[in-house]
Amino acid sequence: MGTNAVRWIIGRVRAWFSQIRTTLLFSYFIVILLCIALVGTASFYISYQTMADRIESAGSQIVGQIENNMDNDFHSKRNLLLAPYYDQQYIDGINAYAEMSEQRKFMFRQNLVNLYLKSFNATPIRGFSRFQIYYSTGELIGASDDFKPPSEAKIRNADWFLRTIAADGGVYFMGHGEGDVGAAADNASYASSILIRDFSNPERFIVVRVEYNDELFRTIGQNDDLSAGSRIVVFDQNDKTVYTSGNLPGPAPETELVERATGSKGKFWFKSDNGDMLASYTRSTYTNWKIVLVMPRSEIFGPLDRIKTTVLYTALVAFAFTFLLSVLFGRVITKPILNLYKTVNRLKRGDFSERVAVGPNNEIGRIAANFNAMQDELQTLIETKYVNQIKLQEVELKMLYSQINPHFLYNTLDSIRAMADYYKVGEIGEVAQALADMFRYNTRNRDEIVTLQEELEQIDAYMKIQGIRFDDKIVYEQDIEASLYGFPLLKMTLQPLVENAVFHGIERKRGKGTIRIAANREPDGVHLAVSDDGVGISEARLEELREKLNWQLHREQWPDSAAEGGIGVRNVYTRYAIRFGERMSFRIDSRKGVGTRITLVLPDDSASALPTSRSEYST
C-alpha cells in the first residue's frame, strides 16, 4: 500500500473522529457500559437482600417450630405429674398424711411412688432421669432412686420449692443447677415441679419434682436441617443457659444473646471471633424460656459472597477499560469546551481582549467563532454606551457634593437674623462657627472617602445649628462602638439622613424629640443607624419609599439625578449600591406617631471595605 493511500486513510479517520457525533457515540458507549455495571450491582444487591430476608425468615420459623415442639413435650410431661388427681384416695391420703401411723405412711408413700413409676414407664418420656416427692413440710415422701435429700428445712425454704407453691398447681420449669437438692442425676439438664393438693385444704400438699437430661433438645436440633456451624441455645426464665448444641464463638456470646434477645421474638446480627452471626430467637409463652438459633454469616452467604467477589473483579476490569476510553475520547470533547469556559471567565472579570481559539470545523468550532463575534459586538456596546453611562453617573455624583439644601440655608440665615434682632451675640457666634465648619467640610475637603469620626464632626456642627434654631427642642445622642471611629465612609453619608430626621420627624412633632446615631458591628456587617422619635411615616408612604429603593445596578435608568434636587435618602442608597451592589442593605422602619429608623449595613471585610482617606481642611 502506497504512502498516499495511507495518508488518505489517516485523513479520513481523523475527519471521522473530529465529528462531534462520533465523539458522542463513544461517550454513549461508555455511559451504557457504566449503566450495565450499575444495573448488575443493583441486581446483585437486591438478590443479596432477598436471600438475607429469606434466611432470617427461615431462622425465625425454625426457632418457632422448636418452641412448639418443646412446649408440646413439656405439656405432656405436665399431664403425667397430675396422676394423683385421677384417684381420690391419693388426695385423701395427702390430707390425712400428718395423722397417719408409720405403717400407713409407709404404704401411702409406696403407693404414691408406684403411681408415678407406672406413669413414667407406661408412657416413655424423652430425657427422664428421676423424680422426688416432697410433703409440704419438706419431708421426702418418695423417689425413683436412692436419692438422699438434705434437711427438711432446706427443702422447705428452697427457691424452687417456694416458686412451685406460688405457681399453685402450675408447672414450674427450671434449668440445670437451679434448686439442686442433692447429687444431680447423670446428664441432668433441666427439671420441672408441680404442687398437688386438695383445693379445700391448701395447707397440706405434696410437691413432685422431675429431672430430665438434654435428649429432648438434642433430638430437636437433629431434626432441623441446620448448617454445621449453627448452634441452638436454650435459656430458662432466669436467662440461665439450659442447653447449647455446641460451643459458641467468642469470650461471652451468651451474655450478648441474653442482653439483646429481650422481646417475645426477633432477630439480630452480632459480631464474634468467627465473624458476623445471625441470631433468631423466640420466647415460650408456656415456660417463659427462650430458644435462640445462631447461624454464621459465612455459611449463609458463602456462595453469594463468591459471586460478589467475581462480580467486583469483573467490574474493576470493566471500569479500568472504560476509564481509558473516557480519557481518550473525553479529551477530544472537553478541551475546546474548557477553552471556551476559560474565555467566558475572563470576560466575566471584564477582560474583553481574549478570544476563543477556533478549533476543528465541527459544532464546537462554530460555537467558538460565533462567541468571538458576539464578544466583539459586546465590547463595542460597552465602549459606546455603558462606559458613557458610568461617566455620566460620576458627573452627577460630583454635582451632589456641590449642592447645599436651600431650605436649610434659608432657615439658618433666618435664625441668625432673629438672633441679631435680640442681640444674642454669643449664639450668633456659635451658629456662624458651625456654619463655617459645614461649608469647610463640603467645599474644601475634596476626598470622596472620609472616616466615621469626620462624618460625626460634621453632624455635630449641623446639630449645634439646629439646637439653637429650635431652642433645645432636639436632643442629639450618639452610641458609637469605639473601634468604628476610623471606619471609612462616603462623604455626606449621615448628613442627609439626619436632615430628614429633623425636618420630617422632629420639626412636625409637638414637644421635644430625640435623634440618635448608632454604629456597631454585627455578624452580617457594620450597622449605621439614624433614628428619631418624631411623627413617623404612614404605611403607604413607607411602601413608596421602599419601592424606590428596590433598584438594580443593571437598570439603564438611574433612580436619582442631580436635576431631581437635594441630597436625599435615595442618593445615599445609590452611591453605596453602585459600590457594593447586593452586599449592602438599606432599611427604613417607621410607625406613625412613634418614629423612624434608617439602617445602613455595610460589608466589614478588608477586601470590600472603602479605603480610608485623611481629610485636609483649609482655613
XYZ file of C-alpha atoms in Angstrom:
619
model
C 0.000 0.000 0.000
C 1.422 3.359 -1.047
C 2.197 6.333 1.135
C -0.578 8.414 -0.392
C -3.155 5.723 0.343
C -2.007 5.542 3.950
C -2.226 9.314 4.274
C -5.693 9.277 2.708
C -6.885 6.646 5.177
C -5.380 8.554 8.095
C -7.067 11.742 6.915
C -10.434 10.024 6.646
C -10.078 8.546 10.130
C -9.161 11.927 11.571
C -12.084 13.568 9.846
C -14.389 10.894 11.183
C -13.148 11.302 14.751
C -13.290 15.085 14.549
C -17.055 14.955 14.221
C -18.829 15.569 17.498
C -21.387 12.957 16.592
C -18.657 10.303 16.592
C -17.342 11.554 19.917
C -20.789 11.430 21.458
C -21.238 7.912 20.097
C -18.247 6.715 22.067
C -19.408 8.695 25.088
C -22.770 6.960 24.927
C -20.972 3.635 24.746
C -19.130 4.412 27.951
C -22.309 5.574 29.674
C -24.123 2.411 28.623
C -21.283 0.279 29.923
C -21.425 2.054 33.248
C -25.177 1.670 33.373
C -24.837 -2.063 32.818
C -22.382 -2.231 35.666
C -24.750 -0.271 37.894
C -27.689 -2.464 36.967
C -25.625 -5.573 37.679
C -24.589 -4.203 41.040
C -28.141 -3.244 41.908
C -29.434 -6.663 40.858
C -26.800 -8.374 42.962
C -27.677 -6.171 45.934
C -31.377 -6.946 45.572
C -30.619 -10.676 45.341
C -28.390 -10.389 48.369
C -31.107 -8.650 50.363
C -33.723 -11.157 49.218
C -31.592 -14.076 50.331
C -30.897 -12.363 53.646
C -34.613 -11.834 54.227
C -35.346 -15.459 53.386
C -32.613 -16.766 55.686
C -33.795 -14.537 58.516
C -37.373 -15.675 57.948
C -36.270 -19.329 57.867
C -34.380 -18.869 61.142
C -37.479 -17.404 62.761
C -39.556 -20.359 61.509
C -37.034 -22.887 62.857
C -36.955 -21.407 66.369
C -40.754 -21.140 66.266
C -41.015 -24.826 65.393
C -38.544 -25.724 68.143
C -40.642 -23.713 70.592
C -43.817 -25.593 69.553
C -42.141 -28.995 69.878
C -40.675 -28.108 73.252
C -43.982 -26.725 74.557
C -45.836 -29.857 73.412
C -43.307 -32.084 75.134
C -43.468 -30.024 78.347
C -47.245 -30.125 78.266
C -47.207 -33.935 78.030
C -44.826 -34.121 80.967
C -47.110 -31.863 82.955
C -50.031 -34.209 82.377
C -48.046 -37.097 83.861
C -47.447 -35.090 87.036
C -51.219 -34.788 87.557
C -51.687 -38.563 88.094
C -52.829 -38.293 91.792
C -55.807 -36.194 90.749
C -57.231 -39.187 88.881
C -57.678 -41.227 92.116
C -59.321 -39.601 95.150
C -57.558 -41.920 97.585
C -54.268 -40.125 96.913
C -55.818 -36.702 97.573
C -57.372 -38.074 100.784
C -54.008 -39.567 101.752
C -52.334 -36.137 101.302
C -54.912 -34.539 103.608
C -54.547 -37.238 106.263
C -50.783 -37.860 105.965
C -49.846 -35.952 109.091
C -52.194 -38.067 111.327
C -51.266 -41.443 109.770
C -49.392 -44.097 111.633
C -45.929 -45.011 110.461
C -47.225 -48.142 108.775
C -49.946 -46.278 106.909
C -47.443 -43.558 105.921
C -45.128 -46.219 104.536
C -47.932 -47.757 102.493
C -49.079 -44.354 101.233
C -45.567 -43.396 100.174
C -45.064 -46.730 98.430
C -48.344 -46.434 96.524
C -47.567 -42.847 95.504
C -44.104 -43.773 94.188
C -45.551 -46.758 92.306
C -48.178 -44.484 90.765
C -45.532 -42.202 89.264
C -43.309 -45.116 88.251
C -46.205 -46.605 86.298
C -46.940 -43.228 84.704
C -43.365 -42.677 83.524
C -42.881 -46.315 82.428
C -46.220 -46.630 80.657
C -45.527 -43.553 78.537
C -41.869 -43.307 77.527
C -40.695 -39.788 78.345
C -37.699 -38.383 76.456
C -34.871 -37.489 78.776
C -36.470 -38.721 82.043
C -33.843 -39.171 84.781
C -35.608 -39.361 88.159
C -38.259 -37.837 90.381
C -38.757 -36.931 94.064
C -41.956 -36.370 96.055
C -41.925 -33.927 98.993
C -44.562 -33.222 101.600
C -45.500 -29.643 102.499
C -43.108 -29.746 105.485
C -40.119 -30.540 103.217
C -40.127 -34.270 104.081
C -39.088 -36.579 101.255
C -42.031 -38.947 100.748
C -40.538 -40.953 97.900
C -38.128 -41.030 94.987
C -37.484 -43.093 91.884
C -33.953 -43.949 93.079
C -31.951 -43.951 96.282
C -31.854 -40.165 96.404
C -30.681 -38.721 99.723
C -32.097 -35.228 100.257
C -30.800 -32.514 102.603
C -32.751 -31.399 105.663
C -36.476 -30.695 105.531
C -35.889 -27.034 106.415
C -33.543 -26.573 103.474
C -36.081 -28.133 101.104
C -38.937 -26.085 102.550
C -37.003 -22.822 102.106
C -35.508 -23.611 98.695
C -36.309 -21.116 95.956
C -37.645 -23.717 93.540
C -39.910 -25.121 96.279
C -41.348 -21.700 97.064
C -41.815 -20.880 93.376
C -43.663 -24.175 92.853
C -46.023 -23.363 95.723
C -46.537 -19.869 94.282
C -47.491 -21.411 90.925
C -50.482 -23.006 92.772
C -50.949 -26.005 90.524
C -48.995 -24.749 87.534
C -45.809 -26.474 86.425
C -42.586 -24.650 87.289
C -39.691 -25.397 84.898
C -36.116 -24.713 86.000
C -32.725 -25.020 84.358
C -29.736 -27.108 85.352
C -28.340 -26.162 88.767
C -31.432 -24.296 89.956
C -32.912 -25.898 93.043
C -30.388 -28.750 93.301
C -31.306 -30.645 96.431
C -28.640 -33.302 96.343
C -26.404 -35.116 93.927
C -27.680 -34.317 90.447
C -28.651 -37.110 88.120
C -26.291 -38.032 85.312
C -26.593 -35.586 82.388
C -29.397 -33.676 84.154
C -30.247 -30.644 82.036
C -33.466 -29.253 83.491
C -36.286 -30.104 85.936
C -39.989 -29.469 86.460
C -42.085 -29.407 89.635
C -45.779 -29.155 90.483
C -47.978 -28.715 93.564
C -50.611 -31.471 94.243
C -53.285 -30.737 96.886
C -56.945 -30.830 97.775
C -58.379 -27.450 96.786
C -60.348 -27.336 100.031
C -57.217 -27.912 102.153
C -54.417 -25.559 100.962
C -52.111 -26.238 103.944
C -51.458 -29.907 103.150
C -49.917 -30.764 99.785
C -47.109 -32.586 98.039
C -44.557 -31.262 95.535
C -43.381 -33.579 92.755
C -40.008 -32.722 91.163
C -38.820 -34.475 87.959
C -35.328 -34.138 86.428
C -34.553 -34.623 82.706
C -31.419 -34.804 80.558
C -30.891 -32.943 77.239
C -32.249 -35.687 74.978
C -35.227 -33.522 74.034
C -33.032 -30.660 72.788
C -30.594 -32.933 71.001
C -33.479 -34.578 69.152
C -34.949 -31.208 68.186
C -31.612 -29.965 66.858
C -31.049 -33.093 64.762
C -34.471 -32.980 63.145
C -33.924 -29.436 61.792
C -31.780 -29.085 58.692
C -29.120 -26.798 60.173
C -25.653 -25.972 58.882
C -22.568 -27.367 60.572
C -21.761 -24.070 62.256
C -25.283 -23.362 63.523
C -25.996 -23.568 67.242
C -29.186 -23.878 69.306
C -29.151 -22.233 72.744
C -31.953 -22.566 75.325
C -32.253 -20.134 78.251
C -34.603 -20.572 81.205
C -36.810 -17.823 82.670
C -33.832 -16.522 84.667
C -31.674 -16.225 81.499
C -29.507 -19.163 82.580
C -28.227 -21.487 79.883
C -30.149 -24.773 79.867
C -28.757 -26.284 76.693
C -26.400 -25.418 73.850
C -25.813 -27.666 70.871
C -22.124 -26.718 70.613
C -19.520 -24.200 71.627
C -20.354 -20.603 70.786
C -17.508 -18.455 69.366
C -16.237 -15.554 71.409
C -15.467 -14.907 75.066
C -19.010 -14.106 76.201
C -21.530 -14.622 73.372
C -24.220 -15.994 75.689
C -24.203 -12.713 77.627
C -24.753 -10.731 74.413
C -27.557 -13.067 73.363
C -29.322 -12.563 76.698
C -28.909 -8.781 76.562
C -30.227 -8.378 73.018
C -32.931 -11.078 72.926
C -35.348 -9.102 75.070
C -38.644 -9.309 73.184
C -41.075 -12.119 72.574
C -39.351 -12.923 69.279
C -36.999 -11.331 66.776
C -33.604 -11.483 65.083
C -30.347 -9.523 65.090
C -26.760 -9.661 63.827
C -23.788 -9.639 66.177
C -20.029 -9.979 65.832
C -17.983 -12.832 67.238
C -14.494 -14.249 66.915
C -15.633 -16.242 63.866
C -17.252 -13.272 62.093
C -20.798 -11.994 61.883
C -23.555 -14.208 63.280
C -27.340 -14.139 62.797
C -29.376 -14.812 65.950
C -33.090 -15.686 65.663
C -34.970 -16.085 68.936
C -38.425 -16.636 70.408
C -39.776 -16.767 73.951
C -42.116 -19.589 75.002
C -45.369 -18.327 76.463
C -45.796 -21.652 78.301
C -42.446 -21.869 80.124
C -41.078 -18.312 79.572
C -37.905 -19.948 78.242
C -36.025 -18.521 75.226
C -34.828 -20.531 72.235
C -32.036 -18.890 70.194
C -30.718 -20.147 66.839
C -27.250 -18.803 65.934
C -26.096 -19.151 62.306
C -22.711 -17.962 60.897
C -22.907 -15.422 58.112
C -20.156 -17.235 56.197
C -22.346 -20.347 55.893
C -25.452 -18.324 54.987
C -23.916 -16.183 52.279
C -20.882 -18.259 51.363
C -21.907 -18.979 47.740
C -23.244 -15.473 47.272
C -20.020 -13.943 48.569
C -18.052 -15.855 45.945
C -20.356 -14.481 43.265
C -19.899 -10.985 44.693
C -16.127 -11.310 44.565
C -16.271 -12.376 40.932
C -18.603 -9.512 40.051
C -16.363 -6.989 41.802
C -13.238 -8.124 39.957
C -15.100 -8.083 36.651
C -16.441 -4.615 37.378
C -12.950 -3.337 38.219
C -11.572 -4.589 34.929
C -14.504 -3.066 33.054
C -14.130 0.239 34.863
C -10.397 0.355 34.105
C -11.094 -0.247 30.437
C -13.875 2.313 30.270
C -11.712 4.839 32.127
C -9.064 4.638 29.448
C -11.705 5.174 26.799
C -13.113 8.110 28.718
C -9.692 9.760 28.945
C -9.048 9.211 25.256
C -12.348 10.408 23.854
C -13.284 12.780 26.659
C -10.253 14.945 25.975
C -11.441 15.474 22.434
C -14.729 16.875 23.754
C -13.583 18.725 26.834
C -10.524 20.575 25.516
C -12.345 23.080 23.271
C -15.164 23.405 25.778
C -12.603 24.120 28.527
C -11.011 26.830 26.379
C -14.420 28.383 25.856
C -15.075 28.227 29.607
C -11.786 29.981 30.444
C -12.542 32.755 27.966
C -16.016 33.246 29.441
C -14.453 33.576 32.914
C -12.030 36.231 31.676
C -14.948 38.017 30.042
C -16.824 37.842 33.356
C -13.894 39.580 35.085
C -14.021 42.402 32.499
C -11.236 41.285 30.161
C -12.683 41.683 26.637
C -9.365 41.296 24.828
C -9.261 37.477 24.835
C -10.779 35.447 22.030
C -11.584 31.738 21.845
C -9.263 29.629 19.725
C -11.384 28.287 16.878
C -10.895 24.519 16.739
C -11.827 21.943 14.109
C -14.690 22.577 11.759
C -17.380 20.986 13.890
C -20.188 22.197 16.112
C -17.849 23.371 18.907
C -15.636 25.220 16.430
C -18.632 27.060 15.003
C -19.782 27.937 18.545
C -16.329 29.422 19.248
C -16.472 31.532 16.081
C -19.939 32.832 16.948
C -18.821 33.559 20.506
C -15.909 35.660 19.248
C -18.273 37.637 17.036
C -20.643 38.171 19.946
C -17.751 39.331 22.145
C -16.712 41.899 19.538
C -20.220 43.316 19.438
C -20.449 43.331 23.248
C -17.176 45.227 23.583
C -18.375 47.804 21.102
C -21.630 48.284 23.016
C -19.808 48.635 26.326
C -17.427 51.235 24.971
C -20.189 53.279 23.361
C -22.940 53.069 25.938
C -22.037 51.528 29.298
C -18.800 53.488 29.759
C -20.566 56.725 28.839
C -23.313 55.917 31.316
C -20.747 55.359 34.095
C -19.039 58.669 33.311
C -22.383 60.436 33.364
C -23.153 58.956 36.767
C -19.774 60.053 38.117
C -20.506 63.609 36.978
C -23.886 63.541 38.697
C -22.307 62.242 41.917
C -19.772 65.061 41.852
C -22.602 67.523 41.397
C -24.177 66.190 44.583
C -21.215 67.393 46.621
C -21.581 70.976 45.312
C -25.235 71.270 46.308
C -26.447 72.743 49.556
C -30.071 72.458 50.589
C -31.579 75.935 50.046
C -34.213 75.264 52.664
C -31.518 74.580 55.247
C -29.520 77.725 54.286
C -32.606 79.915 54.398
C -33.637 78.627 57.816
C -30.072 79.102 59.117
C -29.924 82.662 57.869
C -33.360 83.345 59.382
C -32.078 82.079 62.718
C -29.005 84.343 62.502
C -31.228 87.310 61.657
C -33.629 86.569 64.515
C -30.761 86.280 66.976
C -29.273 89.504 65.740
C -32.638 91.165 66.429
C -32.488 90.041 70.027
C -28.739 90.817 70.359
C -27.750 87.268 71.198
C -24.187 87.779 70.154
C -22.899 84.544 71.745
C -25.291 82.251 69.888
C -24.663 84.145 66.668
C -21.001 83.243 67.016
C -21.796 79.576 67.609
C -24.103 79.425 64.629
C -21.581 81.194 62.413
C -18.765 78.867 63.525
C -20.868 75.746 62.979
C -21.978 77.001 59.563
C -18.376 77.768 58.651
C -17.346 74.228 59.665
C -20.052 72.783 57.455
C -19.023 74.933 54.476
C -15.402 73.948 55.005
C -16.291 70.238 55.174
C -18.319 70.395 51.949
C -16.206 72.753 49.852
C -12.602 72.307 50.940
C -12.486 68.573 51.583
C -12.158 67.037 48.116
C -11.778 63.451 49.302
C -14.719 61.196 48.481
C -13.838 58.805 51.320
C -13.862 60.034 54.931
C -13.894 58.375 58.336
C -16.912 57.905 60.549
C -15.376 60.332 63.051
C -15.179 63.082 60.376
C -18.819 62.473 59.466
C -19.796 62.729 63.125
C -17.931 66.041 63.457
C -19.980 67.333 60.518
C -23.171 66.137 62.233
C -22.111 67.811 65.499
C -21.842 71.162 63.708
C -25.150 70.601 61.976
C -26.966 69.658 65.184
C -25.481 72.665 67.011
C -27.175 74.934 64.479
C -30.460 73.035 64.706
C -30.321 73.035 68.515
C -30.044 76.840 68.580
C -32.679 77.193 65.873
C -35.232 75.022 67.651
C -34.331 76.331 71.107
C -33.159 72.973 72.506
C -36.216 71.163 71.189
C -33.979 68.442 69.743
C -31.969 66.042 71.915
C -28.983 64.597 69.996
C -27.401 61.306 71.105
C -24.575 59.058 69.843
C -23.908 55.360 70.509
C -20.722 54.531 68.585
C -18.616 51.426 69.034
C -15.084 52.622 69.824
C -13.413 50.537 67.099
C -15.566 52.102 64.355
C -14.439 55.743 64.559
C -11.883 55.051 61.833
C -14.324 53.087 59.619
C -14.305 54.523 56.043
C -17.498 56.057 54.624
C -18.539 58.039 51.601
C -18.672 61.734 52.403
C -22.158 63.088 53.148
C -23.493 59.703 54.265
C -25.083 60.663 57.576
C -25.985 64.334 56.997
C -28.875 63.646 54.573
C -30.309 61.044 56.972
C -30.067 63.361 59.991
C -31.576 66.205 57.968
C -34.582 64.019 57.090
C -34.978 63.148 60.784
C -35.016 66.846 61.723
C -37.377 68.223 59.114
C -39.672 65.241 58.530
C -39.669 63.789 62.055
C -38.908 66.203 64.893
C -39.921 69.562 63.403
C -43.523 68.380 62.929
C -43.709 66.926 66.429
C -45.104 68.744 69.418
C -42.661 68.996 72.266
C -39.091 67.737 72.421
C -37.686 64.979 70.253
C -34.563 62.805 70.152
C -32.266 61.992 67.241
C -29.851 59.131 67.806
C -26.907 57.897 65.715
C -25.652 54.365 66.414
C -22.772 52.370 64.893
C -21.870 48.799 65.801
C -20.504 45.602 64.345
C -22.849 42.648 63.746
C -22.251 39.214 62.155
C -23.620 40.484 58.809
C -21.536 43.703 58.738
C -21.273 47.206 60.185
C -24.659 48.711 61.100
C -25.075 52.521 60.852
C -28.459 53.682 62.147
C -30.149 57.116 62.363
C -33.359 57.055 64.421
C -35.823 59.622 65.741
C -38.975 59.584 67.838
C -40.809 62.038 65.605
C -44.139 61.849 63.795
C -43.174 58.758 61.782
C -44.242 57.760 58.264
C -47.570 56.385 57.099
C -47.656 52.823 55.737
C -48.481 53.975 52.207
C -45.605 56.471 52.130
C -43.243 53.893 53.676
C -44.070 51.342 50.959
C -43.477 54.014 48.307
C -40.033 54.828 49.735
C -39.069 51.164 49.948
C -40.178 50.564 46.366
C -37.967 53.416 45.135
C -35.017 51.845 46.936
C -35.600 48.489 45.209
C -33.084 49.281 42.491
C -30.759 47.036 40.496
C -27.443 48.203 39.106
C -28.114 46.761 35.659
C -31.058 49.105 35.019
C -30.441 51.736 32.457
C -32.479 54.400 34.319
C -30.752 55.695 37.446
C -33.055 56.207 40.430
C -31.831 59.765 41.118
C -30.059 62.525 39.297
C -28.803 65.903 40.285
C -31.644 67.524 38.392
C -34.166 65.975 40.788
C -32.712 68.140 43.550
C -31.404 67.520 47.084
C -29.085 65.084 48.760
C -31.714 62.655 49.965
C -32.128 59.124 51.184
C -32.114 57.698 47.666
C -28.832 59.465 46.847
C -27.161 57.834 49.866
C -28.552 54.472 48.837
C -27.496 54.933 45.178
C -23.903 55.820 45.978
C -23.408 52.730 48.127
C -25.357 50.477 45.762
C -23.010 51.425 42.929
C -20.001 50.257 45.009
C -21.336 47.233 46.847
C -24.468 46.083 44.990
C -26.284 43.339 46.870
C -23.539 43.126 49.514
C -25.026 46.154 51.292
C -28.550 46.685 52.604
C -30.604 49.785 53.326
C -33.668 49.518 55.542
C -36.344 52.010 56.554
C -38.546 51.140 59.544
C -41.226 53.531 60.789
C -44.535 53.718 62.622
C -46.917 56.623 62.515
C -46.650 58.629 65.762
C -43.721 56.510 67.063
C -40.711 57.436 64.956
C -38.421 56.371 62.130
C -35.196 54.333 61.943
C -32.932 54.136 58.875
C -30.263 51.408 58.944
C -27.334 51.126 56.515
C -25.482 47.770 56.631
C -22.028 47.766 55.002
C -19.623 44.818 54.497
C -16.894 44.639 57.132
C -14.257 42.594 55.320
C -10.971 44.127 54.231
C -11.491 43.104 50.597
C -14.647 45.162 50.154
C -14.281 47.973 52.695
C -13.796 51.503 51.380
C -10.202 52.754 51.622
C -9.645 55.254 54.414
C -8.688 58.770 53.468
C -7.243 61.581 55.523
C -9.220 64.770 55.120
C -7.434 68.067 54.732
C -9.201 71.212 55.890
C -8.077 74.580 54.673
C -8.549 77.723 56.670
